[in-house]
Tab-separated table of C-alpha atoms in Angstrom:
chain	number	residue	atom	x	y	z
A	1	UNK	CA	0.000	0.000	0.000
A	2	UNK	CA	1.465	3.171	-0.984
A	3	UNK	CA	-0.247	6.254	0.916
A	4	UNK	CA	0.194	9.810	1.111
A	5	UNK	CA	-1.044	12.788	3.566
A	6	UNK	CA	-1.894	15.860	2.567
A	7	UNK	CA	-0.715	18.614	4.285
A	8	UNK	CA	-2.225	22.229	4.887
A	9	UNK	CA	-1.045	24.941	6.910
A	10	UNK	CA	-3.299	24.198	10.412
A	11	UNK	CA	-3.244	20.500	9.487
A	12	UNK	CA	-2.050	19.015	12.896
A	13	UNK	CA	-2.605	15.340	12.471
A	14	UNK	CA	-0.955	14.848	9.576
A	15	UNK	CA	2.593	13.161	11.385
A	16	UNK	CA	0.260	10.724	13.287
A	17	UNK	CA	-1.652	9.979	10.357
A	18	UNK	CA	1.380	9.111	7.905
A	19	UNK	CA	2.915	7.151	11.277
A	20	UNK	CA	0.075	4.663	10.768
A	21	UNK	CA	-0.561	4.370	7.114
A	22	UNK	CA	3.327	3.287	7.012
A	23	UNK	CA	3.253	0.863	9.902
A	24	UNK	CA	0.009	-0.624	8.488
A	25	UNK	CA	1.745	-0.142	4.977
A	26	UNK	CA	4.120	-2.717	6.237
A	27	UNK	CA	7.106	-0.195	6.035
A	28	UNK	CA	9.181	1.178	8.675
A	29	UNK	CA	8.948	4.857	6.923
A	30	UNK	CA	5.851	6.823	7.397
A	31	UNK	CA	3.777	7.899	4.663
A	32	UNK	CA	5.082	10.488	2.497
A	33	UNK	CA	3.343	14.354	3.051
A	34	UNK	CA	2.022	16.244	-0.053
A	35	UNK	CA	1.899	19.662	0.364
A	36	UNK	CA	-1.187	21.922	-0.101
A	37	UNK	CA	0.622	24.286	-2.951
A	38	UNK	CA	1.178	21.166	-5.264
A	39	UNK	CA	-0.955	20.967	-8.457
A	40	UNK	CA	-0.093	16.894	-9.016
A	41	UNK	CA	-0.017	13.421	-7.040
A	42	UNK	CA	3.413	11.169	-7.125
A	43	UNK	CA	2.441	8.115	-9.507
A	44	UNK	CA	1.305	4.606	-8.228
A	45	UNK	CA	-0.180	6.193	-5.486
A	46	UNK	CA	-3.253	3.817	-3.305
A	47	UNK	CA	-4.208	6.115	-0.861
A	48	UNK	CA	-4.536	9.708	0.019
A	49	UNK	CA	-5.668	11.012	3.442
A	50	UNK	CA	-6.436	14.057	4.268
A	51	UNK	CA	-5.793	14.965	8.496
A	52	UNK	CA	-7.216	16.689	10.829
A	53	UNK	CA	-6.561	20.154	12.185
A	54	UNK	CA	-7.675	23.712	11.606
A	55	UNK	CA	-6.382	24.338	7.650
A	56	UNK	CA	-6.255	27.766	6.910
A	57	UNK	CA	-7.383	28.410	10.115
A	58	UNK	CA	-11.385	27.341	9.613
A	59	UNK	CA	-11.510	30.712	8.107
A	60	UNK	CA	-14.685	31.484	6.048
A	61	UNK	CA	-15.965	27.801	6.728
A	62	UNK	CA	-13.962	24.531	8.022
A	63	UNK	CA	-12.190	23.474	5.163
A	64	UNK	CA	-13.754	26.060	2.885
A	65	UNK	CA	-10.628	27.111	1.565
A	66	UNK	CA	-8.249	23.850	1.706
A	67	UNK	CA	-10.699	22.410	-0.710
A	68	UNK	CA	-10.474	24.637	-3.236
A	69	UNK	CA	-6.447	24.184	-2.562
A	70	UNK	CA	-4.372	23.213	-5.982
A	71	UNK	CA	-3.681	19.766	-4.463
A	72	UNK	CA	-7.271	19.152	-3.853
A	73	UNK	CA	-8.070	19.254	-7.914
A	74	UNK	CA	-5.667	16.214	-7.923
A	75	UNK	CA	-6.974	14.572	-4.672
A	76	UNK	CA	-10.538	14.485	-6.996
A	77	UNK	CA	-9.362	13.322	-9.973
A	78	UNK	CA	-7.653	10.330	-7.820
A	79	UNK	CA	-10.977	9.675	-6.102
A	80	UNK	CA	-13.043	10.060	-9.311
A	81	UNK	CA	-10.665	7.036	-11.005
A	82	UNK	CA	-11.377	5.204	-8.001
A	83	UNK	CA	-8.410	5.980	-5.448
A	84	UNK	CA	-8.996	5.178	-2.336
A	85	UNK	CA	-9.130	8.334	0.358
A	86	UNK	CA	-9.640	8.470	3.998
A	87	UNK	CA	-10.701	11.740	5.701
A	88	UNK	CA	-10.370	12.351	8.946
A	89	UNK	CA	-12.428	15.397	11.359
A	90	UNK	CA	-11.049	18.491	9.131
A	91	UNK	CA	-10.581	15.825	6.258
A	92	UNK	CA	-14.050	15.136	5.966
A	93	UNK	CA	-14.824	18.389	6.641
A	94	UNK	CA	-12.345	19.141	2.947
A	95	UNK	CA	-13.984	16.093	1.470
A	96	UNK	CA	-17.630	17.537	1.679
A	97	UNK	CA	-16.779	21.298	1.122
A	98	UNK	CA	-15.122	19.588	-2.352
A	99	UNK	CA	-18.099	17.919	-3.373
A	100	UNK	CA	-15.961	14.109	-3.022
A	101	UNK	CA	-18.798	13.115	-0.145
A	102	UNK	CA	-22.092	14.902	0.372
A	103	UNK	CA	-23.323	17.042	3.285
A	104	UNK	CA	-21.531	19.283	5.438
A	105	UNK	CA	-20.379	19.826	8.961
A	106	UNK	CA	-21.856	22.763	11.011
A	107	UNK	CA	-21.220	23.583	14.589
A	108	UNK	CA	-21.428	21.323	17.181
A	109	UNK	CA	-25.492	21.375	18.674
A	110	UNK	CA	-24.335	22.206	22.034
A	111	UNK	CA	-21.310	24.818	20.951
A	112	UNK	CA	-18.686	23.309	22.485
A	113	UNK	CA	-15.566	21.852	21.576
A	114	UNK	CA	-15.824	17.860	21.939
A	115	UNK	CA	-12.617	16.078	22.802
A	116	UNK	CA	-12.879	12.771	24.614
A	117	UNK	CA	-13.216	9.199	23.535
A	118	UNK	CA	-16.703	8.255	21.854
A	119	UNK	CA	-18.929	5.079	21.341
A	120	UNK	CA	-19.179	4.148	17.708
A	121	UNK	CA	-20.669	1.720	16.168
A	122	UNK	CA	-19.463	-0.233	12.526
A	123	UNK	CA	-22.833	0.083	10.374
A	124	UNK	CA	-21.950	-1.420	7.096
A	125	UNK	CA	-18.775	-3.774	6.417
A	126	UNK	CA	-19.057	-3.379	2.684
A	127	UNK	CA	-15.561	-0.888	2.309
A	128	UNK	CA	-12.045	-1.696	2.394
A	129	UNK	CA	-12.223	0.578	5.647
A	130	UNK	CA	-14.769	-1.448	7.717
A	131	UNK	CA	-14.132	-4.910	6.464
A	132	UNK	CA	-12.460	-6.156	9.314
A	133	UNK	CA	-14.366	-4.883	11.984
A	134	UNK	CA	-17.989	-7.192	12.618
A	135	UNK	CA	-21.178	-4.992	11.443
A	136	UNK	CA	-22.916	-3.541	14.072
A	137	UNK	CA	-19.308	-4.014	16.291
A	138	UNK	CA	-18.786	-0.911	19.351
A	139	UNK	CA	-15.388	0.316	18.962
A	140	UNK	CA	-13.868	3.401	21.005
A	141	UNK	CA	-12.623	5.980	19.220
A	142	UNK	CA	-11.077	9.824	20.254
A	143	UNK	CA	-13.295	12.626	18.920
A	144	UNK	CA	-12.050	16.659	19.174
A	145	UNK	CA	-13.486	18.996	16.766
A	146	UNK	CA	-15.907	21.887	17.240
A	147	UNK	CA	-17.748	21.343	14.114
A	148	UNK	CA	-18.969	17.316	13.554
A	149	UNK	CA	-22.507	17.845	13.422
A	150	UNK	CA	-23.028	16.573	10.590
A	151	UNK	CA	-26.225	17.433	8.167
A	152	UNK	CA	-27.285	16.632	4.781
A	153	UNK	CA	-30.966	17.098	3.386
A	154	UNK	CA	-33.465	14.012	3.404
A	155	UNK	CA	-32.987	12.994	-0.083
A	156	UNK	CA	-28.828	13.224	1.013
A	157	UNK	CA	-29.995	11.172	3.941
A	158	UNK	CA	-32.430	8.635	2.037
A	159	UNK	CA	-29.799	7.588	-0.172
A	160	UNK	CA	-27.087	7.376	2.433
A	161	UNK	CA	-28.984	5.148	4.539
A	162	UNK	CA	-30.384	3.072	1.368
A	163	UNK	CA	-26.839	2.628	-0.507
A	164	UNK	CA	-25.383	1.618	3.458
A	165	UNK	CA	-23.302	4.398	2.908
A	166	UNK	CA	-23.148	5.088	5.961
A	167	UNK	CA	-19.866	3.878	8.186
A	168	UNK	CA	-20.225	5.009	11.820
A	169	UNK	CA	-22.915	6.220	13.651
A	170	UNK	CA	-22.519	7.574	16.927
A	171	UNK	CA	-23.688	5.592	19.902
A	172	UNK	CA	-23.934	8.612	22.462
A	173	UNK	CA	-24.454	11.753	19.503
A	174	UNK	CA	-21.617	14.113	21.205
A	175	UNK	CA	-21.983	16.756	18.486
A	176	UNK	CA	-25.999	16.738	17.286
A	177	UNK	CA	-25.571	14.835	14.249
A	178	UNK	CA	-27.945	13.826	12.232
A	179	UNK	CA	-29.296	10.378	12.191
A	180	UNK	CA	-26.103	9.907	14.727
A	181	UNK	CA	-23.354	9.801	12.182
A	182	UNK	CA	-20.411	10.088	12.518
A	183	UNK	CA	-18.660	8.724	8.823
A	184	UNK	CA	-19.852	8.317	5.499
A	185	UNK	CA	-18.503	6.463	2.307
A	186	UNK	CA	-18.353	7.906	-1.097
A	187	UNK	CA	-20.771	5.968	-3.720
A	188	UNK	CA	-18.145	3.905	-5.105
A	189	UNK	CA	-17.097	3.171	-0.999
A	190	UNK	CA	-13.918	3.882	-1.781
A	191	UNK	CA	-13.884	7.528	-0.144
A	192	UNK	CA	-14.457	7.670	3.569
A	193	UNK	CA	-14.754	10.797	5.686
A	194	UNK	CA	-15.167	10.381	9.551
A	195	UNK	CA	-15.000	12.731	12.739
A	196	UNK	CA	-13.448	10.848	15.146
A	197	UNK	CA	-9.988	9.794	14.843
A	198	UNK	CA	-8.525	6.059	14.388
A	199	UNK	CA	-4.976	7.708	13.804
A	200	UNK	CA	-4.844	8.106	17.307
A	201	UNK	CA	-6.080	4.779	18.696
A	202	UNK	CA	-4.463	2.171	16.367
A	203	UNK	CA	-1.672	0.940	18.629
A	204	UNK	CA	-1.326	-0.625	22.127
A	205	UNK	CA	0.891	2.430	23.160
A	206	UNK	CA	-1.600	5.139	22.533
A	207	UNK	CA	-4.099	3.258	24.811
A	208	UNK	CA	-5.754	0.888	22.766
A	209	UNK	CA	-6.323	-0.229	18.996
A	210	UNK	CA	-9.995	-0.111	17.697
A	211	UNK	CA	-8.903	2.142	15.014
A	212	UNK	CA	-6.265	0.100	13.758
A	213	UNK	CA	-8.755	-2.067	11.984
A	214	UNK	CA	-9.578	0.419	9.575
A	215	UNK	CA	-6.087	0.733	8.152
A	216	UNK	CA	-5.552	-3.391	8.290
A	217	UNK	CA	-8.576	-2.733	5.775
A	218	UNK	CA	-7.067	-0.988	3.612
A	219	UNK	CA	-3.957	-2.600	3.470
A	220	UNK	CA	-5.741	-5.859	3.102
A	221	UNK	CA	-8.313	-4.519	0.646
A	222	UNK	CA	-5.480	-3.222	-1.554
A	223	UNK	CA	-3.707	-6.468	-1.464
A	224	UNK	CA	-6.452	-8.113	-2.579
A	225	UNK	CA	-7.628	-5.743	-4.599
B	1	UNK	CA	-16.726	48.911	-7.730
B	2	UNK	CA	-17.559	47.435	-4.517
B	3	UNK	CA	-20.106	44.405	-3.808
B	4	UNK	CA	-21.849	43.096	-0.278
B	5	UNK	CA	-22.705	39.266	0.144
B	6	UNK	CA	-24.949	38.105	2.307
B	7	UNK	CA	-24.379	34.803	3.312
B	8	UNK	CA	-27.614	33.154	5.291
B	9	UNK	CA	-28.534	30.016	6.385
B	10	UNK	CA	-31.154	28.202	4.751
B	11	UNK	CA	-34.700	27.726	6.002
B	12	UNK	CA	-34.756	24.179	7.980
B	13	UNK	CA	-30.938	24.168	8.880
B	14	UNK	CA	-30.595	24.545	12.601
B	15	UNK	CA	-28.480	27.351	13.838
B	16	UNK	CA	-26.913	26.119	17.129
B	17	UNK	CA	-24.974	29.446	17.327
B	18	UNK	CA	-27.962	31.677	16.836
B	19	UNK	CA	-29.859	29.971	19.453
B	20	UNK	CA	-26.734	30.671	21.934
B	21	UNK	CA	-27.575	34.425	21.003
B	22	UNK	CA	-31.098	33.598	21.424
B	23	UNK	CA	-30.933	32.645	24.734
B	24	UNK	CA	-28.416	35.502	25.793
B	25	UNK	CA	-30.383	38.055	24.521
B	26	UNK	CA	-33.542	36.382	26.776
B	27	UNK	CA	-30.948	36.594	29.711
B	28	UNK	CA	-30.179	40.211	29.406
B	29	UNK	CA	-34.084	41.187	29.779
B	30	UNK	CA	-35.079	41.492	25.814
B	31	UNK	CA	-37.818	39.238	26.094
B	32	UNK	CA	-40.244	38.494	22.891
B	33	UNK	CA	-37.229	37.290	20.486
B	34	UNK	CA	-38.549	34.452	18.496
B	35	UNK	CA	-35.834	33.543	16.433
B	36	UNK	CA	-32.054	34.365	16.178
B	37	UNK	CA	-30.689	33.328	12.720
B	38	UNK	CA	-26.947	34.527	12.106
B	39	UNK	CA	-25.569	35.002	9.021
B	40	UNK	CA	-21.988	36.474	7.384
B	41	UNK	CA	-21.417	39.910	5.191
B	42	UNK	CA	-18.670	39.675	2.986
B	43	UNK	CA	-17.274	42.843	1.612
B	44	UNK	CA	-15.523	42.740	-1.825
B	45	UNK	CA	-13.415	45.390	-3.431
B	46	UNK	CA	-13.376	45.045	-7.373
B	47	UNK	CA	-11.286	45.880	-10.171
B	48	UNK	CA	-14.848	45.404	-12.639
B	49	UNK	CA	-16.394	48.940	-13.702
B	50	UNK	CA	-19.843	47.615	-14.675
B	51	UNK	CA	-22.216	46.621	-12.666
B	52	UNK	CA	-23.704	43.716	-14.447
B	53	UNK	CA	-20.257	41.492	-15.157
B	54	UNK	CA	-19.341	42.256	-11.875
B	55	UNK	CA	-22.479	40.514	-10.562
B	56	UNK	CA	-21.958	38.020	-12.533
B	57	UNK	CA	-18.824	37.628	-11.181
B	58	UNK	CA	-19.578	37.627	-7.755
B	59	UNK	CA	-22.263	35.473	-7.918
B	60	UNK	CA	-19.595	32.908	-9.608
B	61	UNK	CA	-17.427	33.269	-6.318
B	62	UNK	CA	-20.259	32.527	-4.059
B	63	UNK	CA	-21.408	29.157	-5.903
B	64	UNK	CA	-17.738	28.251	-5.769
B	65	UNK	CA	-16.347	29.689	-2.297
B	66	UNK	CA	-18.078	32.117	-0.718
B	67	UNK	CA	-21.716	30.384	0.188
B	68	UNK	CA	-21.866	26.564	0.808
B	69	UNK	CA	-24.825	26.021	-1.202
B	70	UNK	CA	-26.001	23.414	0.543
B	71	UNK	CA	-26.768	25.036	4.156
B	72	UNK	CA	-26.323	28.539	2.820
B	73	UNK	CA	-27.898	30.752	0.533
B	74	UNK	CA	-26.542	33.960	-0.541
B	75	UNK	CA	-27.815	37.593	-1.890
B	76	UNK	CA	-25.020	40.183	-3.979
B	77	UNK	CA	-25.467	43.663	-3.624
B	78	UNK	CA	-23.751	45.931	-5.895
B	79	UNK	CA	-22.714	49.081	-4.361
């Protein structure tokens, strides 16, 4: 698996990110980092992620302006051939202000920043990124953003929930989410964009590894692929 | 040539932050206020002389930047 992390300036979770794509990757070396300013992906690339943080500061709108970012033209492109792409609290906050995965974040119901480990639950195992994990599994995963409240409009919603395009819901709603959701896939499932954060919970050290399964997914997936 | 943008939230979308101001205002004694929606005003210097490319313009910038069309709508004024 070859992956790659995008970086912005305010990304902030982009070294922990490209720690575990290269440990799941099966090399010693982290992921490479693409910055923002480039116009073009390195060939034979698998996957692109795109970390958390404050890019550009959440001015205008979270990831308003890191989406329309010369890198990001590339990022769609890759997804639109069928790359795979993970997005991850300010990623998926880039990946819907791109167009790559419908709805948008606003501000958290009750106004606060969120940061403290969440209840999730695995609602479809039909991606690269959830086929390890058992549908309808509880896994616990760190959440800290001030805008995951996720919202799309009910024909956004309908087909969501009717395509299972919908990853992880919530099982305690932290941030007023709708329908409790906390990461969707892309219609081809190979795009995922999620709020909490599995970069940070993947290995025994960081106190405990129900993320992890999402890049053994990926790596697998690819193999296989 | 300058032009305003209004930036508003659309009907139906909740507006957690203008319910916080909501409730403030109730706090501070200004009782009666039914609804608190908040919004952004963008202020945009332009190059453009005439008045109808640079609406044209401007409305371009808010379909691809300014407004996220699908919580937001937006209104240009030309000043």
């Amino acid at each position: 698996m070859r992956a790659a992390v995008i970086q912005f300036p305010g990304s902030n979770c982009d070294r922990d990110m490209a720690v575990a794509l290269g440990r799941f990757s099966g090399n010693s070396k982290p992921a490479e980092m693409i910055w923002h300013k480039e116009s073009s992906l390195p060939d034979g690339l698998d996957v692109i992620a795109i970390p958390g943080g404050f890019s550009f500061g959440d001015y205008l709108r979270c990831g308003a302006i890191a989406a329309r970012s010369p890198i990001m033209q590339a990022v769609v492109k890759f997804a639109s051939k069928g790359g795979y792409v993970l997005g991850v609290c300010n990623g998926f906050q880039v990946l819907t202000e791109t167009g790559i995965l419908p709805g948008v974040l606003m501000r958290n119901a009750g106004l606060k920043f969120v940061c403290r480990e969440i209840g999730l639950e695995v609602t479809t195992k039909d991606s690269a990124f959830t086929a390890v994990y058992r549908k309808g599994e509880k896994i616990s995963v760190p959440i800290a953003h001030h805008d995951g409240n996720y919202t799309a409009d009910t024909d956004t919603l309908n087909r969501l929930h009717g395509d299972d395009r919908v990853a992880f819901t919530y099982t305690d709603n932290p941030n007023g989410s709708v329908d409790d959701i906390a990461g969707v896939l892309s219609a081809n499932r190979r795009v995922l964009g999620m709020m909490p954060h599995p970069e940070r919970i993947n290995d025994p050290v960081l106190g405990g590894t129900d993320g992890a399964r999402i890049f053994e997914g990926l790596a697998f997936g690819l193999v296989s692929a | 040539m300058k032009a305003r943008v209004h930036v508003t939230l659309k009907n139906g979308v909740l507006d957690p932050q203008g319910e916080a101001v909501r409730h403030s205002l109730g706090t501070l004694g200004f009782d009666g206020v039914n609804g608190v929606r908040q919004g952004k005003v963008i202020e945009l210097d332009l190059a453009e002389t005439d008045a109808d490319a640079a609406k044209t313009t401007v409305i371009q910038m808010c379909e691809k930047l300014l407004a996220n069309t699908v919580i937001e709508n937006y209104a240009v004024e030309i000043l």
